[in-house]
Short mmCIF file of C-alpha atoms (C1' of nucleotides) in Angstrom, two decimals:
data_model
loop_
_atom_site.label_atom_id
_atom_site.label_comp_id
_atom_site.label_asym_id
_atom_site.label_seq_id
_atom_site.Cartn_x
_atom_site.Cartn_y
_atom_site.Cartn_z
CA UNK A 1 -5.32 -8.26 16.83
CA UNK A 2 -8.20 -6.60 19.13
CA UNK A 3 -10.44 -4.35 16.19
CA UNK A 4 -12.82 -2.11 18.24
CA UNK A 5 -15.36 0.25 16.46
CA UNK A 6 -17.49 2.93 18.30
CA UNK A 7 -20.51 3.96 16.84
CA UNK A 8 -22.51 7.78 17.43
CA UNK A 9 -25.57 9.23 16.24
CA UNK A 10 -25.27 12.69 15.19
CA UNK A 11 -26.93 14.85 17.30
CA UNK A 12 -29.57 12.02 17.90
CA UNK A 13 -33.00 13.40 19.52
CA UNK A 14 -32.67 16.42 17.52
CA UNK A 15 -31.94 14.57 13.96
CA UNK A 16 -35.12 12.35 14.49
CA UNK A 17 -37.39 15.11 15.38
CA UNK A 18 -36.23 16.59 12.05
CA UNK A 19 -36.74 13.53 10.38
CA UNK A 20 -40.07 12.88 11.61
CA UNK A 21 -41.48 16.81 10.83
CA UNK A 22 -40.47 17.40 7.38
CA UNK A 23 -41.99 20.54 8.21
CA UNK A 24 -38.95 21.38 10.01
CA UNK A 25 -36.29 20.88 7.89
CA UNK A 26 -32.97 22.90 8.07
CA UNK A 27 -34.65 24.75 10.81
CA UNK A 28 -32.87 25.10 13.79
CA UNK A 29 -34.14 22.43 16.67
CA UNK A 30 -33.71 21.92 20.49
CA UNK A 31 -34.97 18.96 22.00
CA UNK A 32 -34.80 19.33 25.67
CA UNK A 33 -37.00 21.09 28.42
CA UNK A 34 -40.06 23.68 27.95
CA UNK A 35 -38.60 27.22 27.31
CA UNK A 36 -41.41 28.73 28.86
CA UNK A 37 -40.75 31.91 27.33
CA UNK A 38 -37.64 32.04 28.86
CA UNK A 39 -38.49 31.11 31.79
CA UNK A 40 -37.71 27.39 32.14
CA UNK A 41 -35.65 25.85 34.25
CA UNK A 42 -34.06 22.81 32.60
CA UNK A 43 -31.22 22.14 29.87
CA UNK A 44 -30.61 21.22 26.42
CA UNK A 45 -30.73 17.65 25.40
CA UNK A 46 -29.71 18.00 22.03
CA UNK A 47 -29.23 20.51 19.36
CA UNK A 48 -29.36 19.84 15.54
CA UNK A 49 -26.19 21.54 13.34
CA UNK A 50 -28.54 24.50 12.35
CA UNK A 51 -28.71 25.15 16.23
CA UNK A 52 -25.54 24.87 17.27
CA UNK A 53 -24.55 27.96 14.80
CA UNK A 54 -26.72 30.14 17.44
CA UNK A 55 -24.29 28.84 20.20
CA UNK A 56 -26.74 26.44 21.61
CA UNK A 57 -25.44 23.12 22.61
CA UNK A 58 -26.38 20.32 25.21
CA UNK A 59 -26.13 20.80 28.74
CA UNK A 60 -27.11 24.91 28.21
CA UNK A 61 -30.00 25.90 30.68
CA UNK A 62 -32.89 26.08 28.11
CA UNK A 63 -33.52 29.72 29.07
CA UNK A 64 -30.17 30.59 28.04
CA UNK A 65 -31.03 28.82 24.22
CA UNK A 66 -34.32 30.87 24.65
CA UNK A 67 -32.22 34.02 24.69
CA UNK A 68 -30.26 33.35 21.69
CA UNK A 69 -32.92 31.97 19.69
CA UNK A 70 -34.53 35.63 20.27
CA UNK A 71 -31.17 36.88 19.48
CA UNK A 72 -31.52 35.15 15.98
CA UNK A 73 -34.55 36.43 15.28
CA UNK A 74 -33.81 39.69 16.04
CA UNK A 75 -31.08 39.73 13.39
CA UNK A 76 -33.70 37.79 10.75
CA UNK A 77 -32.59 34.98 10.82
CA UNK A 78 -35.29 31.71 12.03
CA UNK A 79 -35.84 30.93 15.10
CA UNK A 80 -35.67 27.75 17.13
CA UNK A 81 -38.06 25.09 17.24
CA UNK A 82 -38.22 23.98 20.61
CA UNK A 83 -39.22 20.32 21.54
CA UNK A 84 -39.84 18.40 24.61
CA UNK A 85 -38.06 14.93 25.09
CA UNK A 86 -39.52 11.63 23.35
CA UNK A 87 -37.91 9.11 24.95
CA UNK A 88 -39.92 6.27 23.83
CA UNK A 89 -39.30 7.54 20.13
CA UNK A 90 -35.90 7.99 20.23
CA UNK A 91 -35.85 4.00 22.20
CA UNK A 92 -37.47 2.46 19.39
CA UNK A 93 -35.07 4.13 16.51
CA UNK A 94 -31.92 2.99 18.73
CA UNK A 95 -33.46 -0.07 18.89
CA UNK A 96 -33.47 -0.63 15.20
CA UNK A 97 -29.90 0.89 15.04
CA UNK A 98 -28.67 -1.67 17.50
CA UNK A 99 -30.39 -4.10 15.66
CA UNK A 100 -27.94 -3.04 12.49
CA UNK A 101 -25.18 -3.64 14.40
CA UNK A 102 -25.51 -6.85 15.42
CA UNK A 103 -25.81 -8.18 11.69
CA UNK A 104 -22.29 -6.78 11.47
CA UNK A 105 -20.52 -8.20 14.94
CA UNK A 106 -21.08 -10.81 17.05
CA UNK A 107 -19.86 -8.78 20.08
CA UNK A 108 -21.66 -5.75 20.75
CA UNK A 109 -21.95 -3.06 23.87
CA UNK A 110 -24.57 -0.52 23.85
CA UNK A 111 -23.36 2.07 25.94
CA UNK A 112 -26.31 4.75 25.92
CA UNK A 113 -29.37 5.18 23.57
CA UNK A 114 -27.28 6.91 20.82
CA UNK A 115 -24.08 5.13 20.93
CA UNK A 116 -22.39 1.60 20.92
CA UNK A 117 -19.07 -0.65 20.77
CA UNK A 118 -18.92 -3.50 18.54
CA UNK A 119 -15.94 -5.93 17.77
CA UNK A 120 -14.68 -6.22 14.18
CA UNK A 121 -11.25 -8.52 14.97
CA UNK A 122 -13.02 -11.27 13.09
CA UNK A 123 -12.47 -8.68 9.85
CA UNK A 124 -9.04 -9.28 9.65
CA UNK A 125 -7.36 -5.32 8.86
CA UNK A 126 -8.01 -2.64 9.94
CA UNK A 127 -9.73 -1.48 6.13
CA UNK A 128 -11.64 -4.13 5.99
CA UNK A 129 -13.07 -3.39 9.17
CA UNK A 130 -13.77 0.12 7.88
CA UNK A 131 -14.92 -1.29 5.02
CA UNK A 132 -17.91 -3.17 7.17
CA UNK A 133 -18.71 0.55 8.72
CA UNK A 134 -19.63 1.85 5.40
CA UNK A 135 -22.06 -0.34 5.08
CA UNK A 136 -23.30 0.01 7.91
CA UNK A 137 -23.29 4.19 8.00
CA UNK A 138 -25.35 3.28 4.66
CA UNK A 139 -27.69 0.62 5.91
CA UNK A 140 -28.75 3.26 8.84
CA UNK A 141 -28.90 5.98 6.52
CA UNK A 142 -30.84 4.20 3.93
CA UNK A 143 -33.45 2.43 6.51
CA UNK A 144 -33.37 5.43 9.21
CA UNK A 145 -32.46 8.64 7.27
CA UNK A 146 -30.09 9.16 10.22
CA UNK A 147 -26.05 9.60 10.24
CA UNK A 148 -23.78 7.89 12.34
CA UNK A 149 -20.04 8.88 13.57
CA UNK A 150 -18.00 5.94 13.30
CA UNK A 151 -14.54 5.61 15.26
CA UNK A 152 -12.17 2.05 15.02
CA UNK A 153 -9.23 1.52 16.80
CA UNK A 154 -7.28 -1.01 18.57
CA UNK A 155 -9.54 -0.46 22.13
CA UNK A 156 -12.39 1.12 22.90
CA UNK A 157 -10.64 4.31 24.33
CA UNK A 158 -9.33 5.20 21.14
CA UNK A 159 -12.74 3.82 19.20
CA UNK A 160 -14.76 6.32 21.05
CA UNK A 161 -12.03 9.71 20.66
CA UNK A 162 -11.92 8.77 16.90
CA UNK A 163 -15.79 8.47 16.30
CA UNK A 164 -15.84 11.92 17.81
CA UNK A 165 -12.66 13.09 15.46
CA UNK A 166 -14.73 13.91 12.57
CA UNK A 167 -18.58 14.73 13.70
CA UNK A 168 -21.03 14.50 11.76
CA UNK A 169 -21.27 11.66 9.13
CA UNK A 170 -17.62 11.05 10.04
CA UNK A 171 -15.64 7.45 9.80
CA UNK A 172 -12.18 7.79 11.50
CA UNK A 173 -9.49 4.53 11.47
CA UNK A 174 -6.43 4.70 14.19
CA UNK A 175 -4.32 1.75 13.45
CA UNK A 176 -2.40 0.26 16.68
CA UNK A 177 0.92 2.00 15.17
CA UNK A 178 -1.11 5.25 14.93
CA UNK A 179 -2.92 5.67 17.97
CA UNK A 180 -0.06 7.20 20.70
CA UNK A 181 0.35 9.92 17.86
CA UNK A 182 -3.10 10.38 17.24
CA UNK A 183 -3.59 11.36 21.06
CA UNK A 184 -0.82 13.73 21.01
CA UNK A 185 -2.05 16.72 19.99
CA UNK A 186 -5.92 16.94 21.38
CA UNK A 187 -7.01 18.60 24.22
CA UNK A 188 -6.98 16.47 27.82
CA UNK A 189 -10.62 16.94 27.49
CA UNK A 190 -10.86 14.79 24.80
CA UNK A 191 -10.12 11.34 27.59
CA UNK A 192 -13.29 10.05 28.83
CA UNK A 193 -12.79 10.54 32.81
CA UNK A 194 -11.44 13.91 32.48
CA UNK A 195 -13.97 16.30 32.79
CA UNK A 196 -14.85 20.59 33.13
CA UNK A 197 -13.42 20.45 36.37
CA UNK A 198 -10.01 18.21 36.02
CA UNK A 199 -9.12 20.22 32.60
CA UNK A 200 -9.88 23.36 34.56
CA UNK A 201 -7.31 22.11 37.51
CA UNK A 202 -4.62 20.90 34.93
CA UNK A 203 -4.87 24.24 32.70
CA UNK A 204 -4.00 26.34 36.01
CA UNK A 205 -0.65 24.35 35.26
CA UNK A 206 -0.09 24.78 32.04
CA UNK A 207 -1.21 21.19 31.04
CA UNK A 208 -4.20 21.64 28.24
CA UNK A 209 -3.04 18.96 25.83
CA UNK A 210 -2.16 14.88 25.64
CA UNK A 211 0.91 15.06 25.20
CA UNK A 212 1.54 17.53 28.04
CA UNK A 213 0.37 14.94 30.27
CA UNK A 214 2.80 12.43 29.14
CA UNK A 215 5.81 14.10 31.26
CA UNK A 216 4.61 12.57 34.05
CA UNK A 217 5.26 9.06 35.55
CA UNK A 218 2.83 6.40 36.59
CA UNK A 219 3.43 7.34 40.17
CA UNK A 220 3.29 11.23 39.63
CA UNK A 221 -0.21 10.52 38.54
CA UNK A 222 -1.28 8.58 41.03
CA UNK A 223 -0.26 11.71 43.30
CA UNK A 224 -2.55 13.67 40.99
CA UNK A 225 -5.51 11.21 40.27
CA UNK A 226 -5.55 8.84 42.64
CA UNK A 227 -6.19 5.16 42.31
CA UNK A 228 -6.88 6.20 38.71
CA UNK A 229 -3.68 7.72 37.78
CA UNK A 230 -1.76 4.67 36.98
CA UNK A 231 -4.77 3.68 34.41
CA UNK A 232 -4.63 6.86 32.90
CA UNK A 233 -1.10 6.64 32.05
CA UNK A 234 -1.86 3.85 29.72
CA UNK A 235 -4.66 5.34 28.44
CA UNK A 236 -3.28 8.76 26.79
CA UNK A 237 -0.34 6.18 25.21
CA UNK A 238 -3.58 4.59 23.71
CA UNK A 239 -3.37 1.77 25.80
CA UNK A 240 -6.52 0.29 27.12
CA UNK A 241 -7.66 -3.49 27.48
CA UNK A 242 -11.02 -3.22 29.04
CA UNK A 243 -13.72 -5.84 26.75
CA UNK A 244 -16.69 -5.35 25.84
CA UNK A 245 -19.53 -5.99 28.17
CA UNK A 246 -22.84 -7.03 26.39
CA UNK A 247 -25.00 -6.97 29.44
CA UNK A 248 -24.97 -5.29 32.89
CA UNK A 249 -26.93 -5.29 36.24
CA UNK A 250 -28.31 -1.94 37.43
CA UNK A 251 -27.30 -1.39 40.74
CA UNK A 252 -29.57 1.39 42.03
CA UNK A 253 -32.48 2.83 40.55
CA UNK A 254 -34.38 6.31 41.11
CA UNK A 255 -35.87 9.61 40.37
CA UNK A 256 -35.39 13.09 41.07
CA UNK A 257 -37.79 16.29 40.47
CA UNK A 258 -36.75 20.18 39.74
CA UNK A 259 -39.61 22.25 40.88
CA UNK A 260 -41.32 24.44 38.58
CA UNK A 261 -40.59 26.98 41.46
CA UNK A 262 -39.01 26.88 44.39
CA UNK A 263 -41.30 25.78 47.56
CA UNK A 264 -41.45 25.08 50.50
CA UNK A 265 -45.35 24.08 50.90
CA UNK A 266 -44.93 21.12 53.00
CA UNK A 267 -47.98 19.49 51.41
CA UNK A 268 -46.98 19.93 48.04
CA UNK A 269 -43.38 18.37 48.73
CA UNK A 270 -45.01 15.01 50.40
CA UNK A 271 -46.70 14.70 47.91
CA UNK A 272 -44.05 14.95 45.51
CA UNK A 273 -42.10 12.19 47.41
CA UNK A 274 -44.83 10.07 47.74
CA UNK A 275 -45.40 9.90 44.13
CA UNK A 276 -41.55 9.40 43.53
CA UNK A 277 -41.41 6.80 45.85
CA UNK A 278 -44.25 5.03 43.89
CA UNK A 279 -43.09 5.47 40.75
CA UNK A 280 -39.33 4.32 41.67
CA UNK A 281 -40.79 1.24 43.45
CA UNK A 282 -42.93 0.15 40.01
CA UNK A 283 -39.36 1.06 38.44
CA UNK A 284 -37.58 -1.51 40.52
CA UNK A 285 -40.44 -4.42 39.87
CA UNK A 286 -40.11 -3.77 36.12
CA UNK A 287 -36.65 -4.02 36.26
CA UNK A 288 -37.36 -7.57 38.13
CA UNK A 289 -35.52 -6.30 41.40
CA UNK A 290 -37.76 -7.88 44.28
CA UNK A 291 -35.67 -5.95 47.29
CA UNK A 292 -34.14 -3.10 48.28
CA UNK A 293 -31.77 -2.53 51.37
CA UNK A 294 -30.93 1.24 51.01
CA UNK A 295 -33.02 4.31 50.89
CA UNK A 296 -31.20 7.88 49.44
CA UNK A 297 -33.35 10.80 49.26
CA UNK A 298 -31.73 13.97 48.44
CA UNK A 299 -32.37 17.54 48.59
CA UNK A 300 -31.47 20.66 46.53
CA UNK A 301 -32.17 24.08 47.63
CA UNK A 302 -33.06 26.99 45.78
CA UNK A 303 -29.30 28.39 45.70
CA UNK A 304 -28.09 24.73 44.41
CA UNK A 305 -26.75 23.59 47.74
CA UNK A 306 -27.50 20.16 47.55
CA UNK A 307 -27.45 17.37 49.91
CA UNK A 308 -28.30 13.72 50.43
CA UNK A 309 -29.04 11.05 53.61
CA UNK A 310 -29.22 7.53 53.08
CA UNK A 311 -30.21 4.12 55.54
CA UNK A 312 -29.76 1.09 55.23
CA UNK A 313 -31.60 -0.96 56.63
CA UNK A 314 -31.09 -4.06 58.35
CA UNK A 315 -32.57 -6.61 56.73
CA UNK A 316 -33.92 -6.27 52.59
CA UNK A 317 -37.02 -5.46 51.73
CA UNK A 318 -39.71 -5.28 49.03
CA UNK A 319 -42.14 -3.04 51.01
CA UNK A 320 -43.40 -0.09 48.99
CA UNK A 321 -44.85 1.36 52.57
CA UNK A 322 -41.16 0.88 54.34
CA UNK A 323 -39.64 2.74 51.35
CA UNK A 324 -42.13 5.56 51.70
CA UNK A 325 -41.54 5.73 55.63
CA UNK A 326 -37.51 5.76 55.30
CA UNK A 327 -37.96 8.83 52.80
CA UNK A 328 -39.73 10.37 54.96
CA UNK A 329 -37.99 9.91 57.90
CA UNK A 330 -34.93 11.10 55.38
CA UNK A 331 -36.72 13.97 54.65
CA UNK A 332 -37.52 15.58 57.36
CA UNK A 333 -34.40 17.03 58.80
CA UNK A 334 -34.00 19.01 55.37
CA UNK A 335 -36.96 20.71 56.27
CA UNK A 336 -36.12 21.24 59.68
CA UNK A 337 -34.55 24.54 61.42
CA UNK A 338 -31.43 22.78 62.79
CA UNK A 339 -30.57 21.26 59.21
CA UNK A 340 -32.15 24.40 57.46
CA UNK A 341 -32.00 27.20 59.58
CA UNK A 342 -32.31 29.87 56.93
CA UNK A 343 -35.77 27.80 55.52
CA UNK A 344 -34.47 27.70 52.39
CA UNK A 345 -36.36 27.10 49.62
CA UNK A 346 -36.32 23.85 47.80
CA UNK A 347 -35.66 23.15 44.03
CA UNK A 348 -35.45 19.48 43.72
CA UNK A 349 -36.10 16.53 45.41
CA UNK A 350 -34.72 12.76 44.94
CA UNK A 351 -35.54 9.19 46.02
CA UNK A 352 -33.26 6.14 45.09
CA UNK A 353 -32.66 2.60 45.38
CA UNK A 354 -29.35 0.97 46.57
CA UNK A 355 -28.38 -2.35 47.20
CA UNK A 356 -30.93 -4.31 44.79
CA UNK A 357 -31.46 -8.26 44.75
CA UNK A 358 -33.54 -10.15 42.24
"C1'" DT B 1 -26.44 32.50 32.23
"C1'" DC B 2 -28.02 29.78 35.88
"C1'" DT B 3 -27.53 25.39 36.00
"C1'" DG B 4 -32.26 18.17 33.94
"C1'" DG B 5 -32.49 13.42 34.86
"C1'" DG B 6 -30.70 8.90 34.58
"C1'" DG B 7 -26.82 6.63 36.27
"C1'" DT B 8 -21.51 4.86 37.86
"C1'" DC B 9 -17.33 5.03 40.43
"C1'" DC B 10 -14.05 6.95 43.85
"C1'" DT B 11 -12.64 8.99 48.31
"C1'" DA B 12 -12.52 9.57 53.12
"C1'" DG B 13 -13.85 9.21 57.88
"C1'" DG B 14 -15.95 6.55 61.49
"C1'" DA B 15 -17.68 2.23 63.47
"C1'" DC B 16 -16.78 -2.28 64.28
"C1'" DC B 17 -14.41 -6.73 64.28
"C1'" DC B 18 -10.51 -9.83 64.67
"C1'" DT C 1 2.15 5.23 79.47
"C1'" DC C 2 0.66 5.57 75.32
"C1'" DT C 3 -2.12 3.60 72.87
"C1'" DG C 4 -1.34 -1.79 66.09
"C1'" DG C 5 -3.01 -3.14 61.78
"C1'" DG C 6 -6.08 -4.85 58.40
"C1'" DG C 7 -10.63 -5.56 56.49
"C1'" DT C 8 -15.45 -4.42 55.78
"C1'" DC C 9 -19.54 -1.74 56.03
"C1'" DC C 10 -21.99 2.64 56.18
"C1'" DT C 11 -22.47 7.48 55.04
"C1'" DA C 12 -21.75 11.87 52.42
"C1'" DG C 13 -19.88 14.25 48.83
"C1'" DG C 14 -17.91 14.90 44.32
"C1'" DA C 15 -16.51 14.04 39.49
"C1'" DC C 16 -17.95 12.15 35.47
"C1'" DC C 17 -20.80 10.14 31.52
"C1'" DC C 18 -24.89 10.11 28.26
#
DNA sequence: TCTGGGGTCCTAGGACCC
DNA sequence: TCTGGGGTCCTAGGACCC
């Protein structure tokens, strides 16, 4: 019997900033980009609890969280505490979490900075299995003042949907037997690979939870999803076999850059891609990636239209001066009457690597 | 309201080859 | 006169995840 646990920091960037500035406790915190009075252009990374009772959540535009901070305020209450991203903080507390883990399992997937899969069939039941995830929830509390949302099931699918079932400082079990019923009920939303725009197109027909998918067959959903349909049929039954994968190989790497403003100062946008292409090409070293065979720059104008070219060239290549030609040469017909005739502004520019060898 | 940055995977058309 | 079928690669776009 397959025992699968999923593991998830509550609310991760925003807990340790609180954590680290007991100055700030019980405030209300947003970790994400610079408000600028309002005037910033990025989104939310994370929100702490406090936070989210103003309406601000991840993914908002930062201006927006800006707003109803001031809204707050307004009506007394305290306002945010805004704070930039710390990546390298944040790496070296998930690093310690990890660490945890792997005391308890010998099988262990991180799947992003704040969250990971680790097998428990060696425990035997499903309680003692739940058992082991109290202990851990306390070891990470006690060495990390942090809490953790704990799902197990049977797979990974229904590991992650249960660690999310009870948010935060949550432990959920869904025994095999359980599982199909547990689904039932929650929103379609609630399946990783159904996202805003796939609930949106279901809810036009009437189909907002589980079990209203389950009417149809394995080869009505391919119809609807594709290659993927058949898979998901399984899946909302709580069927799922995929294992764990400790390690993976990147298989691009690269960087993209919102303007401050909107431009279209030549100069200033060379520049921009010239540093990118630097700083990607280091990237790909560290990562010990020697060559590269594709190029993909892409463009975003000012009204969100966005676009991308990509080459691939004939032979690989470690050149940092070939990549910086190809983006050019990529480049150029964005900024070009026939591609732009309007001269749009642009917001954002992006280089990235394809087709990596070691 | 106004939408980040890092990625992965899928689809679909066209080119090309056998 | 009417024009196969399958496989692979490249390109562009889109949905999704953290």
């Amino acid at each position: 019997m397959r025992i699968i646990a999923h593991l998830d920091m509550d609310a991760f960037f925003a807990a340790v900033e609180e954590r680290d500035h007991p100055e700030l406790k019980g405030l209300p915190i947003v970790v994400g980009a610079d408000p600028a009075q309002g005037k910033g252009r990025g989104v939310v990374s994370t929100a702490n609890y406090a936070a989210r009772k103003y309406g601000i959540h991840s993914a908002l535009p930062i201006s927006t969280a800006w707003r109803l901070s001031e809204k707050a305020r307004a009506q007394g209450q305290p306002g945010a505490v805004f704070l930039g991203v710390n990546y390298r903080r944040y790496g070296e507390v998930s690093e310690r979490i990890m660490a945890l883990v792997r005391r308890h399992s010998p099988l262990v997937e991180e799947a992003g900075i704040d969250e990971v899969y680790f097998d428990l069939s060696f425990a035997g039941s499903f309680e003692q299995a739940a058992e082991i995830c109290r202990r851990l929830k306390k070891e990470i509390q006690e060495q990390e003042k942090l809490t953790a949302s704990v799902g197990i099931g049977p797979n990974k699918l229904v590991a992650k949907i249960a660690s999310d079932f009870r948010k935060p400082d949550g432990l959920t079990k869904v025994t095999p037997e359980e599982a199909e019923n547990f689904l039932e009920p929650l929103p379609v939303r609630k399946i990783p690979g159904i996202g805003p725009k796939t609930e949106k197109r279901l809810a036009r027909e009437g189909i907002r939870l589980v079990r209203d998918l389950k009417k149809f067959s394995p080869e009505e959903l391919q119809i609807r999803f594709g290659k993927w349909g058949p898979e998901l049929y399984e899946r909302i039954r709580g069927r799922h076999e995929a294992p764990l994968q400790e390690e993976y190989e990147p298989k691009s790497v690269g960087e993209q850059e919102t303007f401050g403003e909107d431009t279209r100062d030549l100069n200033f946008i060379f520049d921009r891609l010239w540093g990118m292409c630097g700083s990607v090409w280091n990237r790909m070293q560290a990562e010990d990636f020697k060559t590269f065979r594709t190029v993909v720059v892409t463009v975003r104008f000012a009204d969100f239209d966005t676009h991308s070219r990509s080459h691939t060239l004939a032979a690989a290549t470690g050149s940092p001066a070939r990549l910086r030609f190809t983006a050019m040469k990529l480049l150029m017909p964005f900024l070009d009457r026939r591609e732009n005739p309007r001269r749009k502004l642009l917001r954002l520019i992006g280089v990235r690597l394809e087709k990596l060898e070691r």
